[in-house]
CSV table of C-alpha atoms in Angstrom, one decimal:
chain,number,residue,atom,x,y,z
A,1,UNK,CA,-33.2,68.0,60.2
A,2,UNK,CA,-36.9,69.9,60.0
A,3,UNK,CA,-36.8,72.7,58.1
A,4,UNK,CA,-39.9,75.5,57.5
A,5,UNK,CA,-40.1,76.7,54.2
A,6,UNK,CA,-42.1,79.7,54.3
A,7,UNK,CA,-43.6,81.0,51.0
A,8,UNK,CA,-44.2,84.8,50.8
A,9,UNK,CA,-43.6,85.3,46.7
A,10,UNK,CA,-46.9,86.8,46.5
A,11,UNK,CA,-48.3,90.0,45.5
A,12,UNK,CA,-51.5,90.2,47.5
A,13,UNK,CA,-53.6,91.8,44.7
A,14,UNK,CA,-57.2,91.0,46.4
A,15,UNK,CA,-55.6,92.3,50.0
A,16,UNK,CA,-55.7,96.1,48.3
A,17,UNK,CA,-52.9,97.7,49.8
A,18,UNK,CA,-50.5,99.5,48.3
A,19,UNK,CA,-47.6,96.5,49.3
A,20,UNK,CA,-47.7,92.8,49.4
A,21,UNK,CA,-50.1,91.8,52.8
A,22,UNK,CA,-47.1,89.6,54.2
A,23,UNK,CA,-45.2,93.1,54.7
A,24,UNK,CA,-48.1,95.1,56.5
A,25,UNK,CA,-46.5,97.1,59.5
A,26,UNK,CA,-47.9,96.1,62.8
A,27,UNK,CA,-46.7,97.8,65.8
A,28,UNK,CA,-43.2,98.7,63.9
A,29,UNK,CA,-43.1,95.0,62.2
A,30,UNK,CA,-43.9,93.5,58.9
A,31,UNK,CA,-46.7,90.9,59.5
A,32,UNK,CA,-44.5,88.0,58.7
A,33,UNK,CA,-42.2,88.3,61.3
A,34,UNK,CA,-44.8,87.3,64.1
A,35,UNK,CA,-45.0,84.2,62.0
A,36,UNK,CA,-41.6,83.3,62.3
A,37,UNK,CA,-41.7,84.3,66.1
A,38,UNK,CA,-44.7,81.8,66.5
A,39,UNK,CA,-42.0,79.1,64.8
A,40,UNK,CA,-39.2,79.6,67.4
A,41,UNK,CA,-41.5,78.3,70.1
A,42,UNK,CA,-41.8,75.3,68.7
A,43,UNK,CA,-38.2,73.3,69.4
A,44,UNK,CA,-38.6,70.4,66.8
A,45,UNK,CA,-37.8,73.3,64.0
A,46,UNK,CA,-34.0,73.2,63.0
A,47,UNK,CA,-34.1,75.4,60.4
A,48,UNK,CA,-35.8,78.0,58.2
A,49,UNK,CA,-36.0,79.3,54.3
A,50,UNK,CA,-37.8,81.8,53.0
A,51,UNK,CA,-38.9,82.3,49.5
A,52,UNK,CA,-40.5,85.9,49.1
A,53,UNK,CA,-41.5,88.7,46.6
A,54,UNK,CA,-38.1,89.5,44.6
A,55,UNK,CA,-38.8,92.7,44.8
A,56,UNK,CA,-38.5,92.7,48.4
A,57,UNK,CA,-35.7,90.5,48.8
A,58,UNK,CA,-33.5,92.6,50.9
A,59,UNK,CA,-36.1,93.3,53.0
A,60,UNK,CA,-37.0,89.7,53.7
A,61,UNK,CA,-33.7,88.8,54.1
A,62,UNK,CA,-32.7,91.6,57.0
A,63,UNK,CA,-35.9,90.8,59.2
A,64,UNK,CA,-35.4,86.7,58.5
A,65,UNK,CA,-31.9,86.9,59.9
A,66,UNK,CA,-32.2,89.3,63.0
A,67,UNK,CA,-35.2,87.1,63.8
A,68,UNK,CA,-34.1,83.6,62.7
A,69,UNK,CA,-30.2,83.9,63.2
A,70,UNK,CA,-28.3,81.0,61.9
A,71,UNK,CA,-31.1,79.1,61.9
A,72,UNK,CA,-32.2,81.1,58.7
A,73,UNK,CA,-30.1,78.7,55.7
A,74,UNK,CA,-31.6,81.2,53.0
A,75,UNK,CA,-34.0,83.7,51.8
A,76,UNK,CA,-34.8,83.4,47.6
A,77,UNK,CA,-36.7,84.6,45.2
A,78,UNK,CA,-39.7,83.1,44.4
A,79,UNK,CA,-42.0,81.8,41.8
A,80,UNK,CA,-44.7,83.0,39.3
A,81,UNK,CA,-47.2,80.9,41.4
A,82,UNK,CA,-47.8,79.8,45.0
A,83,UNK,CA,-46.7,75.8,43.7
A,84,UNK,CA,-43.6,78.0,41.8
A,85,UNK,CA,-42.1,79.3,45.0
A,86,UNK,CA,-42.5,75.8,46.6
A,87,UNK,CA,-40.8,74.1,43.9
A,88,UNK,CA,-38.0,76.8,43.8
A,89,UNK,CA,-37.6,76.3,47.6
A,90,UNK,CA,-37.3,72.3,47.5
A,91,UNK,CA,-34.8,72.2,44.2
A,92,UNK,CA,-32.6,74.8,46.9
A,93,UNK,CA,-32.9,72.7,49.3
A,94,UNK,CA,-31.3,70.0,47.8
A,95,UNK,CA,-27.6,71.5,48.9
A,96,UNK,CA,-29.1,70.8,52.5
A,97,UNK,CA,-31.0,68.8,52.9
A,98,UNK,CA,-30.5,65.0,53.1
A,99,UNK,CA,-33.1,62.6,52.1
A,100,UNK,CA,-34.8,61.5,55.1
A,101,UNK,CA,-35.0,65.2,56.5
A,102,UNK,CA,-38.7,67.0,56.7
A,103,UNK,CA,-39.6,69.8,54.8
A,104,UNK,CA,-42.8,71.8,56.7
A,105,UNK,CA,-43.9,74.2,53.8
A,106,UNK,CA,-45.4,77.0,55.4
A,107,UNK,CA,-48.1,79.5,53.5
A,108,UNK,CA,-47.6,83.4,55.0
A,109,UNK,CA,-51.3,83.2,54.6
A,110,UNK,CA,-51.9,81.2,57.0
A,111,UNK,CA,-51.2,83.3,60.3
A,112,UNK,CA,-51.4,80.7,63.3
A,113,UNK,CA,-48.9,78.1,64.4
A,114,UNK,CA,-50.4,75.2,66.3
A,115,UNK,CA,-47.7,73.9,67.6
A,116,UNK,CA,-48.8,70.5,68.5
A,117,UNK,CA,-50.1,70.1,65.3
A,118,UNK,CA,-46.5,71.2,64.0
A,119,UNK,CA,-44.8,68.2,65.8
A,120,UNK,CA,-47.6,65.9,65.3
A,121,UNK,CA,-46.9,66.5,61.6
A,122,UNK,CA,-43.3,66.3,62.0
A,123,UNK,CA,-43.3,62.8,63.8
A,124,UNK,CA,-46.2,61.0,61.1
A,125,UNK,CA,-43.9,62.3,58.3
A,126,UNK,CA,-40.8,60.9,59.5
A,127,UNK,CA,-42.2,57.5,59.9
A,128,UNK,CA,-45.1,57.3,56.9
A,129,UNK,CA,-43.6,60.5,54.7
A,130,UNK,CA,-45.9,63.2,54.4
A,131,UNK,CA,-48.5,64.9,56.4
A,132,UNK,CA,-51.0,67.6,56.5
A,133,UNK,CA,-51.9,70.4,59.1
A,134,UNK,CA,-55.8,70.0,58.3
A,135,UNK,CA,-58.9,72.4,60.5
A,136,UNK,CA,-62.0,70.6,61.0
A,137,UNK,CA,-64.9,72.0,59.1
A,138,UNK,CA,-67.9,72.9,61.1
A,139,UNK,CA,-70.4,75.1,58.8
A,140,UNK,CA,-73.0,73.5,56.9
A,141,UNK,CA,-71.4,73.4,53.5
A,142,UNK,CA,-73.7,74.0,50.6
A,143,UNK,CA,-73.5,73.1,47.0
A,144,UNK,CA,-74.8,75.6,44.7
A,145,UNK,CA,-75.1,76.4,40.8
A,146,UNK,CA,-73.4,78.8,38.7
A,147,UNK,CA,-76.6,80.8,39.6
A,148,UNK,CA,-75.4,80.6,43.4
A,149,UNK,CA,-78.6,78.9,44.2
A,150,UNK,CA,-78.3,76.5,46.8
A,151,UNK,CA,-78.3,72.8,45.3
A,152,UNK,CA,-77.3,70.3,48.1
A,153,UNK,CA,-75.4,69.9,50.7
A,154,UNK,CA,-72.0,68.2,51.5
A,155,UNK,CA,-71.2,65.5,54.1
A,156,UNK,CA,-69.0,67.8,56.8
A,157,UNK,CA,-67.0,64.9,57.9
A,158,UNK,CA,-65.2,63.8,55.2
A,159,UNK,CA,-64.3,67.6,54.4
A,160,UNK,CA,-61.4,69.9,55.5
A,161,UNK,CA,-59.3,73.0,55.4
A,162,UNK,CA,-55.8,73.0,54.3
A,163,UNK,CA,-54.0,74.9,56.9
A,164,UNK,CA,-50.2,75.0,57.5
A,165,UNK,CA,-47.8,73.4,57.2
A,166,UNK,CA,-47.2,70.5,55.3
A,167,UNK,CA,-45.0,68.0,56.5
A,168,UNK,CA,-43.1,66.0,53.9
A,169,UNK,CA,-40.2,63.8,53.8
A,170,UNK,CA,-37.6,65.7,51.7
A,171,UNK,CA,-36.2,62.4,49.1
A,172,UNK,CA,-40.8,62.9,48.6
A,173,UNK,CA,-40.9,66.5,47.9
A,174,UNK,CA,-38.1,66.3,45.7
A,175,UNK,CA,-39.1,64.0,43.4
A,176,UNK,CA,-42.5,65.4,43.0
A,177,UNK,CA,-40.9,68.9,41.9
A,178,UNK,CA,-38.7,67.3,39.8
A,179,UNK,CA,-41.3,65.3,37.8
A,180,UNK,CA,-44.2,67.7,37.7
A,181,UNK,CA,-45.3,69.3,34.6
A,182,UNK,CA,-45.6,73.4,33.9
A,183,UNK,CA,-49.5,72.5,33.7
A,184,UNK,CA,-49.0,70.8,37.3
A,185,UNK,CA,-47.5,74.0,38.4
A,186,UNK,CA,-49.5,76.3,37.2
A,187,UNK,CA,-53.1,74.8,38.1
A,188,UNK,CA,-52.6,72.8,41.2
A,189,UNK,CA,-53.4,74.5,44.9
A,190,UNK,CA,-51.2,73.1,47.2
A,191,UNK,CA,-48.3,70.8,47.8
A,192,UNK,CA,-50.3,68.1,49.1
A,193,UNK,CA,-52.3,68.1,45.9
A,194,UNK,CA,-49.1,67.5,44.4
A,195,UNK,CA,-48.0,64.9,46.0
A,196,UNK,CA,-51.1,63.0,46.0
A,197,UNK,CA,-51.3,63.2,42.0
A,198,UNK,CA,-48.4,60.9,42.1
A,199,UNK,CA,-49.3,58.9,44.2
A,200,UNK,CA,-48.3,59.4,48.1
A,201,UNK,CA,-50.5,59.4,50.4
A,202,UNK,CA,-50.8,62.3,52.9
A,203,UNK,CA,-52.3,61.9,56.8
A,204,UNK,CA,-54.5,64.9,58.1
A,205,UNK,CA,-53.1,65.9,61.2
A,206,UNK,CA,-56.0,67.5,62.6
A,207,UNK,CA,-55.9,71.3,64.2
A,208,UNK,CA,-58.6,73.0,66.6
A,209,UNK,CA,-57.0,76.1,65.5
A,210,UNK,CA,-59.3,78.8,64.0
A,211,UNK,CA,-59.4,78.8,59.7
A,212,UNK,CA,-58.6,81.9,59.0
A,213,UNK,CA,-56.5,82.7,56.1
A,214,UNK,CA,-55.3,86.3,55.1
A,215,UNK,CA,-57.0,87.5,52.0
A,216,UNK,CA,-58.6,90.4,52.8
A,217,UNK,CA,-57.6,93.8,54.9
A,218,UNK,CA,-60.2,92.7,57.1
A,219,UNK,CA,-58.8,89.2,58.1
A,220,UNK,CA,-55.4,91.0,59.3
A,221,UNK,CA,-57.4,92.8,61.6
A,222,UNK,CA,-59.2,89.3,62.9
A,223,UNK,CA,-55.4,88.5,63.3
A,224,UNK,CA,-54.2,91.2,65.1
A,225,UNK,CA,-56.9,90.6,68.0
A,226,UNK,CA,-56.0,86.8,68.0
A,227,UNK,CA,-52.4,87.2,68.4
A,228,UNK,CA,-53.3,90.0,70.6
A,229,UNK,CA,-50.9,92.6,68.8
């Protein structure tokens, strides 16, 4: 089985609205749904969970289903931190999950699904274990001071942007969350950050997708135009 975990626990204090960015309204739907719709295209997918805000449980839970139907398993509660709702989502997933299954943990920040890059992950981490949805970087990347003046630069090609997912055999994911410390939890960025501190190794499965994550108001509106919505 392949099964998306999408996190959405967060509050979106930076985005400035008055409700969590993954909720926005466009066109009569919260932004996360056209997530999930860019997931049904792509056939590998067996299932889904969701791990959202608690406070807007209910509401996660009635769009995940009408969207998702059975092939939603479960929408929780998350975590005090992004690494929190992933490690609340894998423990979960244990009543479904069998070993050898793949977990593609999915940030609601990220808006675009490249679906190649989807099953390209999918395949590497059913035969290696664990894999990484990774965007080329193609700006000049500058080191700088704690001034902000420009100090150096960095080597491009050795460089790149998470994206989403990240593909990871489950029996992997699970014993990473179940040996990780608070500290771990608390500090760490991503999964794959997690899983290399103990010692997997993780493939970059490389997307020509754009890197665009969803921080700001401004970036939905870069989104809408993309998806065309």
């Amino acid at each position: 089985m392949n099964c998306v975990l999408i996190k959405m626990g967060g509050k979106g204090e930076r985005f400035g609205n008055s409700i969590p960015k993954q909720f926005s309204i466009i066109k009569d739907q919260p932004y996360f749904t056209y997530v999930l719709k860019q997931y049904l295209q792509v056939d590998k997918v067996d299932a889904y969970l969701l791990v959202t805000n608690e406070d807007w449980l209910d509401y996660t839970t009635r769009y995940a289903y009408d969207i998702l139907g059975e092939k939603c398993i479960g929408v929780i509660d998350g975590g005090r931190t992004n690494l929190d709702s992933a490690r609340k989502g894998i423990l979960w997933l244990k009543q479904i999950l069998d070993k050898n299954d793949i977990v593609l943990i999915h940030d609601i920040t990220d808006p675009i699904v490249d679906e190649k890059a989807v099953c390209d992950a999918i395949g590497y981490a059913g035969e290696f274990g664990c894999a990484a949805v990774v965007t080329e970087q193609v700006h000049t990347l500058y080191k700088k001071d704690k001034n902000d003046r420009i100090c150096g630069v960095i080597e491009k090609s050795i460089v790149g942007s998470g994206y989403s997912p990240e593909a990871i055999k489950y029996s992997i994911a699970y014993d990473c969350f179940t040996k990780c410390s608070e500290n771990d939890i608390e500090n760490l960025t991503s999964v794959v950050a997690l899983i290399s501190k103990y010692g997997y190794e993780v493939l970059a499965i490389i997307s020509r997708q754009v890197d665009l994550k969803i921080t700001f108001k401004e970036d939905m509106e870069v989104v809408k135009r993309i998806l065309r919505i």
